[in-house]
Amino acid sequence: MALFDLPLEELRRYAPAVAEPADFDAFWRTTLAEAATRPVLLDVRPEPTDLRLVETWDVTFTGFGGDPVRAWYTRPAGLAGPLATVVEFPGYGRGRGLPHERLTWAVAGYAHLLMDCRGQSGQYGGGDTPDPGQGAAGGPWPVTWGILTPHDYHYRRLITDAARAVQAARALPGVAPDRVVVAGNSQGGGLALAVAGLLPDLAAVLSTAPFLCHLQRAIEITDAAPYGDIARYLAVNREAEEAVRRTLSYVDAVTFARRAVAPAHFGIGLRDTVCPPSTGFAAHNQYGAANGRPVPPERELHVYPFNQHEGGEAVHVRRQLRWLASVLADR
Amino acid sequence: MALFDLPLEELRRYAPAVAEPADFDAFWRTTLAEAATRPVLLDVRPEPTDLRLVETWDVTFTGFGGDPVRAWYTRPAGLAGPLATVVEFPGYGRGRGLPHERLTWAVAGYAHLLMDCRGQSGQYGGGDTPDPGQGAAGGPWPVTWGILTPHDYHYRRLITDAARAVQAARALPGVAPDRVVVAGNSQGGGLALAVAGLLPDLAAVLSTAPFLCHLQRAIEITDAAPYGDIARYLAVNREAEEAVRRTLSYVDAVTFARRAVAPAHFGIGLRDTVCPPSTGFAAHNQYGAANGRPVPPERELHVYPFNQHEGGEAVHVRRQLRWLASVLADR
Amino acid sequence: MALFDLPLEELRRYAPAVAEPADFDAFWRTTLAEAATRPVLLDVRPEPTDLRLVETWDVTFTGFGGDPVRAWYTRPAGLAGPLATVVEFPGYGRGRGLPHERLTWAVAGYAHLLMDCRGQSGQYGGGDTPDPGQGAAGGPWPVTWGILTPHDYHYRRLITDAARAVQAARALPGVAPDRVVVAGNSQGGGLALAVAGLLPDLAAVLSTAPFLCHLQRAIEITDAAPYGDIARYLAVNREAEEAVRRTLSYVDAVTFARRAVAPAHFGIGLRDTVCPPSTGFAAHNQYGAANGRPVPPERELHVYPFNQHEGGEAVHVRRQLRWLASVLADR
Amino acid sequence: MALFDLPLEELRRYAPAVAEPADFDAFWRTTLAEAATRPVLLDVRPEPTDLRLVETWDVTFTGFGGDPVRAWYTRPAGLAGPLATVVEFPGYGRGRGLPHERLTWAVAGYAHLLMDCRGQSGQYGGGDTPDPGQGAAGGPWPVTWGILTPHDYHYRRLITDAARAVQAARALPGVAPDRVVVAGNSQGGGLALAVAGLLPDLAAVLSTAPFLCHLQRAIEITDAAPYGDIARYLAVNREAEEAVRRTLSYVDAVTFARRAVAPAHFGIGLRDTVCPPSTGFAAHNQYGAANGRPVPPERELHVYPFNQHEGGEAVHVRRQLRWLASVLADR
Amino acid sequence: MALFDLPLEELRRYAPAVAEPADFDAFWRTTLAEAATRPVLLDVRPEPTDLRLVETWDVTFTGFGGDPVRAWYTRPAGLAGPLATVVEFPGYGRGRGLPHERLTWAVAGYAHLLMDCRGQSGQYGGGDTPDPGQGAAGGPWPVTWGILTPHDYHYRRLITDAARAVQAARALPGVAPDRVVVAGNSQGGGLALAVAGLLPDLAAVLSTAPFLCHLQRAIEITDAAPYGDIARYLAVNREAEEAVRRTLSYVDAVTFARRAVAPAHFGIGLRDTVCPPSTGFAAHNQYGAANGRPVPPERELHVYPFNQHEGGEAVHVRRQLRWLASVLADR
Amino acid sequence: MALFDLPLEELRRYAPAVAEPADFDAFWRTTLAEAATRPVLLDVRPEPTDLRLVETWDVTFTGFGGDPVRAWYTRPAGLAGPLATVVEFPGYGRGRGLPHERLTWAVAGYAHLLMDCRGQSGQYGGGDTPDPGQGAAGGPWPVTWGILTPHDYHYRRLITDAARAVQAARALPGVAPDRVVVAGNSQGGGLALAVAGLLPDLAAVLSTAPFLCHLQRAIEITDAAPYGDIARYLAVNREAEEAVRRTLSYVDAVTFARRAVAPAHFGIGLRDTVCPPSTGFAAHNQYGAANGRPVPPERELHVYPFNQHEGGEAVHVRRQLRWLASVLADR
């Protein structure tokens, strides 16, 4: 797919007003408070692997509603002290996979907590966490589970899990609590922005090809899943449009991004039909705009003009590694 | 897609031994017995429509686990007496829709109970019944919900709902309990066969392009959803194959069909890549073969050589109407 | 296909000047006058069905050039008196099908005349009416038959048939002549608008996803058949463009719609690539604009933002049923 | 599409018994006799071109039913004497096009008559001959026009036109009547075989990727148009299968080929999904088998293992040129 | 693909400033001068064919770097005198093919030199000329060979070959050196424009659906090969964008076209996704704009609104034949 | 794509006789001997990365014809001693990429040499090694470069590079020369088999979804690139089939595999349309069959029934890690 969204010059200044419910902050405050009533770590046990340079633990923490959520915690082998830690969230249709699938952050010297995505694994990647709440009224695919109300929506649970994953990381041995970074690609990039809007004390945010941004536009300009699955649901449930749009307004990563304070690093492919570039720019361009601070947070964006949803891949990872080292060095 | 499965002559005699778990009958006996501990009708209320020739009620009955399941009950207007009744099950990704969507049976003079499909609506058609059990471990699409064990599998719940729908029909006013027919296309055709294997006293079975048949083969010879979604799940969860094959053996419509006793009417398209013809023939050719009766049940099959999953459509409906009238006249 | 045509706000006010030949009215007056020289009903015979709530007759009436055109006439069984009557026109590539395929209007209490489409059946649906005039110079598909002159064009014949179907309906027993409604989807929706522009005394018009509208634009913005077949014909017959554009100007449903006087009910899917929404809005927005009456006709439009050519389906049918009941109640 | 039909070794000996109606010869004898009652040439007028090495005439001859059929007659410029003449038939969806489109035969020194295909032009190529008979009952595309009876079938008319084209050629000035060759690709290759079975005195036959061969199999093993269009028609007209199969038995090029006596040159691509190789081999392998002569006709076949419907293209043309020169040299 | 580029009215006046390197003229002057140090003709030998109206020679000339480049030289048979000569360049992925593949120009009375394309044959057409320079750093497909610097780029070699082909033609017996025309379609059309900008003394230029035009835009608005292959290369080599854009600026046919002086004839399809119409209009609209002459060169353009990359085909060839005859008559 | 090749039971015993040229061993002996005349290491320089657990060097070694070939050499940081070493070959269209792209082997404790693929990078992955020999006669894509003779074929050069990479590894500091393993996926898996047949002293071979196996069959049963590109080349160069088949016989990985002696570990997806399973089984089933040893080499195969070319992915990597540790422990 060649260029199909706004031209780059327009994207650079694209800052749409995204629908923000009046009780947005209250909704999330309550939701996180409920989750916080439980101890965050349920289980941490060593996971044997065939890797010599790293050590891995199989972590279970309490996510939304106290549901058990799994994660891999991986560290450079034999390094005892507290480390800067990257909490990573997977893409749509994936879970935490196997412990040797995502080694970059540990090899770069970070502790790494890779959260599972409740109920989603099995489409593109494996995982071990079901979504006990998925039986609410809504559509048959994860992106539509419980979509008729914010209260029941799958992303209410998933975003809460993601925020809890940061809290779980801080409870793990060997994590430097003031040096926790959130990261993710696609859905993971959207979750990273959401957590950045919910938690005030992150060291950095790495978000590429972010999903969940500018949802009201996204469902109109692309047919590709998962946005397209919301449109497909509405094509059948023609009278649900208003309810769905309302639900989506509670999980829009642009609204979260506006509240964020941590330094942020973005990557966007201009030919990305899965998470169209205008939706990512909408988040980037307003990142921190409503955080109440006098100085905007540090923000860096790399654009990949010839790439689709894969974005910058290894080239971008190299940029992330350098940027993150420099940001953490400043702290 | 031109002809891609076995040639017609081979299909005519295709009767593969389908894997049958030793506790198949016990599994279903227990499952239905649990469901039967609850009163079957929860609610029956008139549904206003703009149709003058029929009357419709919005029915809620208790399905698997006592979960409320919705259905439309439609009858020729102003006809009080007990009628022969068609209990119909929708295709995959559909629910009961709106009351005016499926009028044929009522216009033909039957009472008609159209069951909703828990959790599935929103892909191709609307519905009103969530699946509270869908959060078990398994994959993200309905056909993979809870697929790791027979106990948790979505189709355990859905088949139980279908059997309960017949019991609900018999509890409704104006239904002749000895003249209840089950019918369906695709997933509905598979559910009709399943119910025919579970309930001994149906008046007839109408099954077209049946899903759920000869599952071990189906997941190997077609990529089309929903069978293809099981294969896609196994492509990611490579180590789950044995568990999945075991689960499927508890819901194979061939195994149900072998136990059936009611007269049955089938339709199969030879170019059907969604529910490949060999899988439907496997059910048809063994229909009633293990029902313990001395005389095989009446059985009629219409083959549509140039059709895909749509099969015989209106031509087949005409054949169904005539065959059913004749079968019921004989009772 | 996500949104691809004009944005909704522009569609709401889109009222392009559609090319209108100077002799448009004379052309159609002469054409209809020729057709009117023959008695309209050739044959009406009962059609046996397996349906108890309705009765059906197989009707043959004289269409364009006196050619015999078939139709199904279906009524609530046992109701003698004159009824409000819906004359329905099929979509492209379809005919009248079998008598039990389209029961909604009869079940709602209307008499229903379903016209066959000459020469078109066999692509998506069955029928019984050939097109004796189809051998004129032009292209190989119905939408291009005789397209080099208005005189020979297939749609001259088909629109005449449609107007004659209304006259046939009025000649049938049990039809209330002042309560005749025209209805159709896609090509049927275009024919309904055409008839609405030709006949002054209809009770109502129901047009969804209308074909034949704003043809000069339609052949430029979509590749989907049938508009795309005209473009494909012009891709081969590069020197025929002017002749084809002239022919199309005689059958544009926008030009017909401008002349209409009856109350009208529309449905349009914003993602309809077969009959792009701008072409339907062009007809809706100018409906009745040139009918010479002081007060514009009543007009209602439902937009389906996430739907393609299927539009509102059962949801829209429900709206049609309610609207039509209310419009007819006022008469 | 990689290899999908029978393996080459099986193709080499594939000689299926093709259904042959008892009155096949009578049917065609009568049909040709009717056509022969009219003078063959209606009009021959010089066609100006911008080509200096050839001269072209626009020819109109009487085809089936006396209908006027157009053709281009092209010869080396300034050569008066009688020449060996290639009568060529176009592929499906094409007509004679423009005079400068097919120059090879004239440049090679032959006279060349390129017949138009009634009613078909406009899909892939231009033409000037409508099909006045196309309005009979049947489907909407040329391959289905009048397909319900042999009497009304489009190919009855087209094959008759093709035989008449040979007779027209012989009536033209400058044609050596005993050195007339028929040639064609795809549909043209099928027509060449048909004419070879109808006319006893051709000098040679050139047939590549022949259509119309082994029709009963062809409609089962490929979805590609035009065979696939017959299957699509039958998918809608499920009750027409027997009638359609009967009609096709009257125009099967295998049956014609069995009767042929002239030397023949074939080309077949093993990956041809439009005209599957087994159908072409069926004709080649039985070419002349029922011509009543003691010695089988000369026959040459070139197989293109990696080609689809395009077959051998220029490589094959070179082989045709050489073979034809050698065959004609022997006469 | 329906209309997807700018509307026709905008295309008519579309004249973008195309990036032009400061040393563009020097680069090409040097490149051609190096090539000119060798004698142009290496070998000319008669090629036997089965064609009587023309004679063909197999020509080898020295192209870029002295590399041997093949060509077919074809003339009306038996015509000794000097003729106006069309030098034709093939499309991408093609070579000179076989001598009987492109006969139109010779049949029209011209001498015809058909150049081979180094290294490209084997994708769509055959050829006999490898590209000894293709091993430089760059991507795996011809359009990306050596793309990291202008010096190594495949098109530097190919454009030089094209200019040398004109010089080779003039060195052949029977060519009227002041009546040499360059012609081509797609890549051939781009090469024709390039040569027109390099050589001052051509009699005419025929360019249809020209490739190589407005490259900076072309790689952004289409995914179709070959432009899309450059985008695919940049999708992997994300850091090569600047180098690639610089290289492309040395071979942009718009820049060449601006320098041209010969009369030119263009053809453009408005639905051409391979060589989008705006890129061809950019060349046409600026043709001769920077040639330093007081009077702009004669220029004719035919637009094909319903055609894709195939453009006007035989209709356009007829227009080319007439226009060229008239242009040459004026000389 | 569901199952399309032979059934699993047949694959288990599929051992076709693959065409083996008489001078196969001599051809390769000579080729490797020529390469061996040069010193193997040209340059080894530290490559800075942002990774703390590993160290990387940018290696240049002399491949075929002395051409410089690049590789990444990566080791656990700070580990001085000689390590078991995995030499890995990339898939088609890829090169060595960036140093942080393939970390698994180093993290598992091995030294890792990742060879670049000459001329191929730019399609799916980046690289830094051009193929100076690519300009020989043949087709335009890597798999067809120089394909007309074994001498000029791209894979002669690439296989030589692969064998030289092993020799380069052994010349590097910190490599245990008797513990060198070759590994690869797809093309890399084919190269691993080729090297296993050329070099007698490897510690193990890891080959998944191997390309280059049973080439004569592969080009007939799949259209997918790269095998399909050979078929596409032959579709244009119809007269090159014999030459191409001869060339392929010199690089068939089955013939190499028959000569291998090292323990081997395979992975094959049963739905792999890129490298069809029968071709991989042909190599596996004959692995070591002609190595002249009394005892066949150890051999392990994992089959992935629901996977395409991606095969077992992380699940298979885990199996590789365990198997390799166990095999090396035995040495």
PDB file of C-alpha atoms in Angstrom, chain B residues 218-223 228 230-232 234-239 241 245, chain F residues 1-3 271 304-308 310-316 318-319:
ATOM      1  CA  ALA B 218     -11.742 -30.948   8.203  1.00  0.00           C
ATOM      2  CA  ILE B 219      -8.932 -29.072   9.910  1.00  0.00           C
ATOM      3  CA  GLU B 220      -6.469 -30.633   7.477  1.00  0.00           C
ATOM      4  CA  ILE B 221      -8.159 -30.026   4.139  1.00  0.00           C
ATOM      5  CA  THR B 222      -9.488 -26.503   4.300  1.00  0.00           C
ATOM      6  CA  ASP B 223      -8.107 -23.122   5.290  1.00  0.00           C
ATOM      7  CA  GLY B 228      -9.193 -22.864   9.308  1.00  0.00           C
ATOM      8  CA  ILE B 230      -8.558 -24.144  14.471  1.00  0.00           C
ATOM      9  CA  ALA B 231      -5.633 -24.790  12.159  1.00  0.00           C
ATOM     10  CA  ARG B 232      -4.452 -21.221  12.667  1.00  0.00           C
ATOM     11  CA  LEU B 234      -2.549 -24.913  16.093  1.00  0.00           C
ATOM     12  CA  ALA B 235      -0.080 -23.116  13.840  1.00  0.00           C
ATOM     13  CA  VAL B 236       0.711 -20.910  16.831  1.00  0.00           C
ATOM     14  CA  ASN B 237       0.125 -23.440  19.613  1.00  0.00           C
ATOM     15  CA  ARG B 238       2.148 -26.240  18.055  1.00  0.00           C
ATOM     16  CA  GLU B 239       2.194 -28.281  21.201  1.00  0.00           C
ATOM     17  CA  GLU B 241      -2.397 -30.553  18.780  1.00  0.00           C
ATOM     18  CA  ARG B 245      -7.795 -33.315  18.662  1.00  0.00           C
TER      19      ARG B 245
ATOM     20  CA  MET F   1      -2.958 -23.137   2.309  1.00  0.00           C
ATOM     21  CA  ALA F   2      -4.138 -26.446   3.761  1.00  0.00           C
ATOM     22  CA  LEU F   3      -2.243 -29.676   3.066  1.00  0.00           C
ATOM     23  CA  ARG F 271       1.779 -26.611   4.665  1.00  0.00           C
ATOM     24  CA  TYR F 304       4.770 -29.031  12.031  1.00  0.00           C
ATOM     25  CA  PRO F 305       1.464 -30.136  10.529  1.00  0.00           C
ATOM     26  CA  PHE F 306      -0.339 -26.803  10.655  1.00  0.00           C
ATOM     27  CA  ASN F 307       2.529 -24.537   9.678  1.00  0.00           C
ATOM     28  CA  GLN F 308       3.606 -23.030   6.448  1.00  0.00           C
ATOM     29  CA  GLU F 310       7.480 -20.370   9.174  1.00  0.00           C
ATOM     30  CA  GLY F 311       7.597 -23.930  10.510  1.00  0.00           C
ATOM     31  CA  GLY F 312       8.175 -24.409  14.219  1.00  0.00           C
ATOM     32  CA  GLU F 313       9.567 -20.965  15.039  1.00  0.00           C
ATOM     33  CA  ALA F 314      10.334 -20.508  18.754  1.00  0.00           C
ATOM     34  CA  VAL F 315       9.166 -24.027  19.573  1.00  0.00           C
ATOM     35  CA  HIS F 316      11.646 -25.398  17.091  1.00  0.00           C
ATOM     36  CA  ARG F 318      13.971 -24.539  21.758  1.00  0.00           C
ATOM     37  CA  ARG F 319      14.278 -28.019  20.305  1.00  0.00           C
TER      38      ARG F 319
END
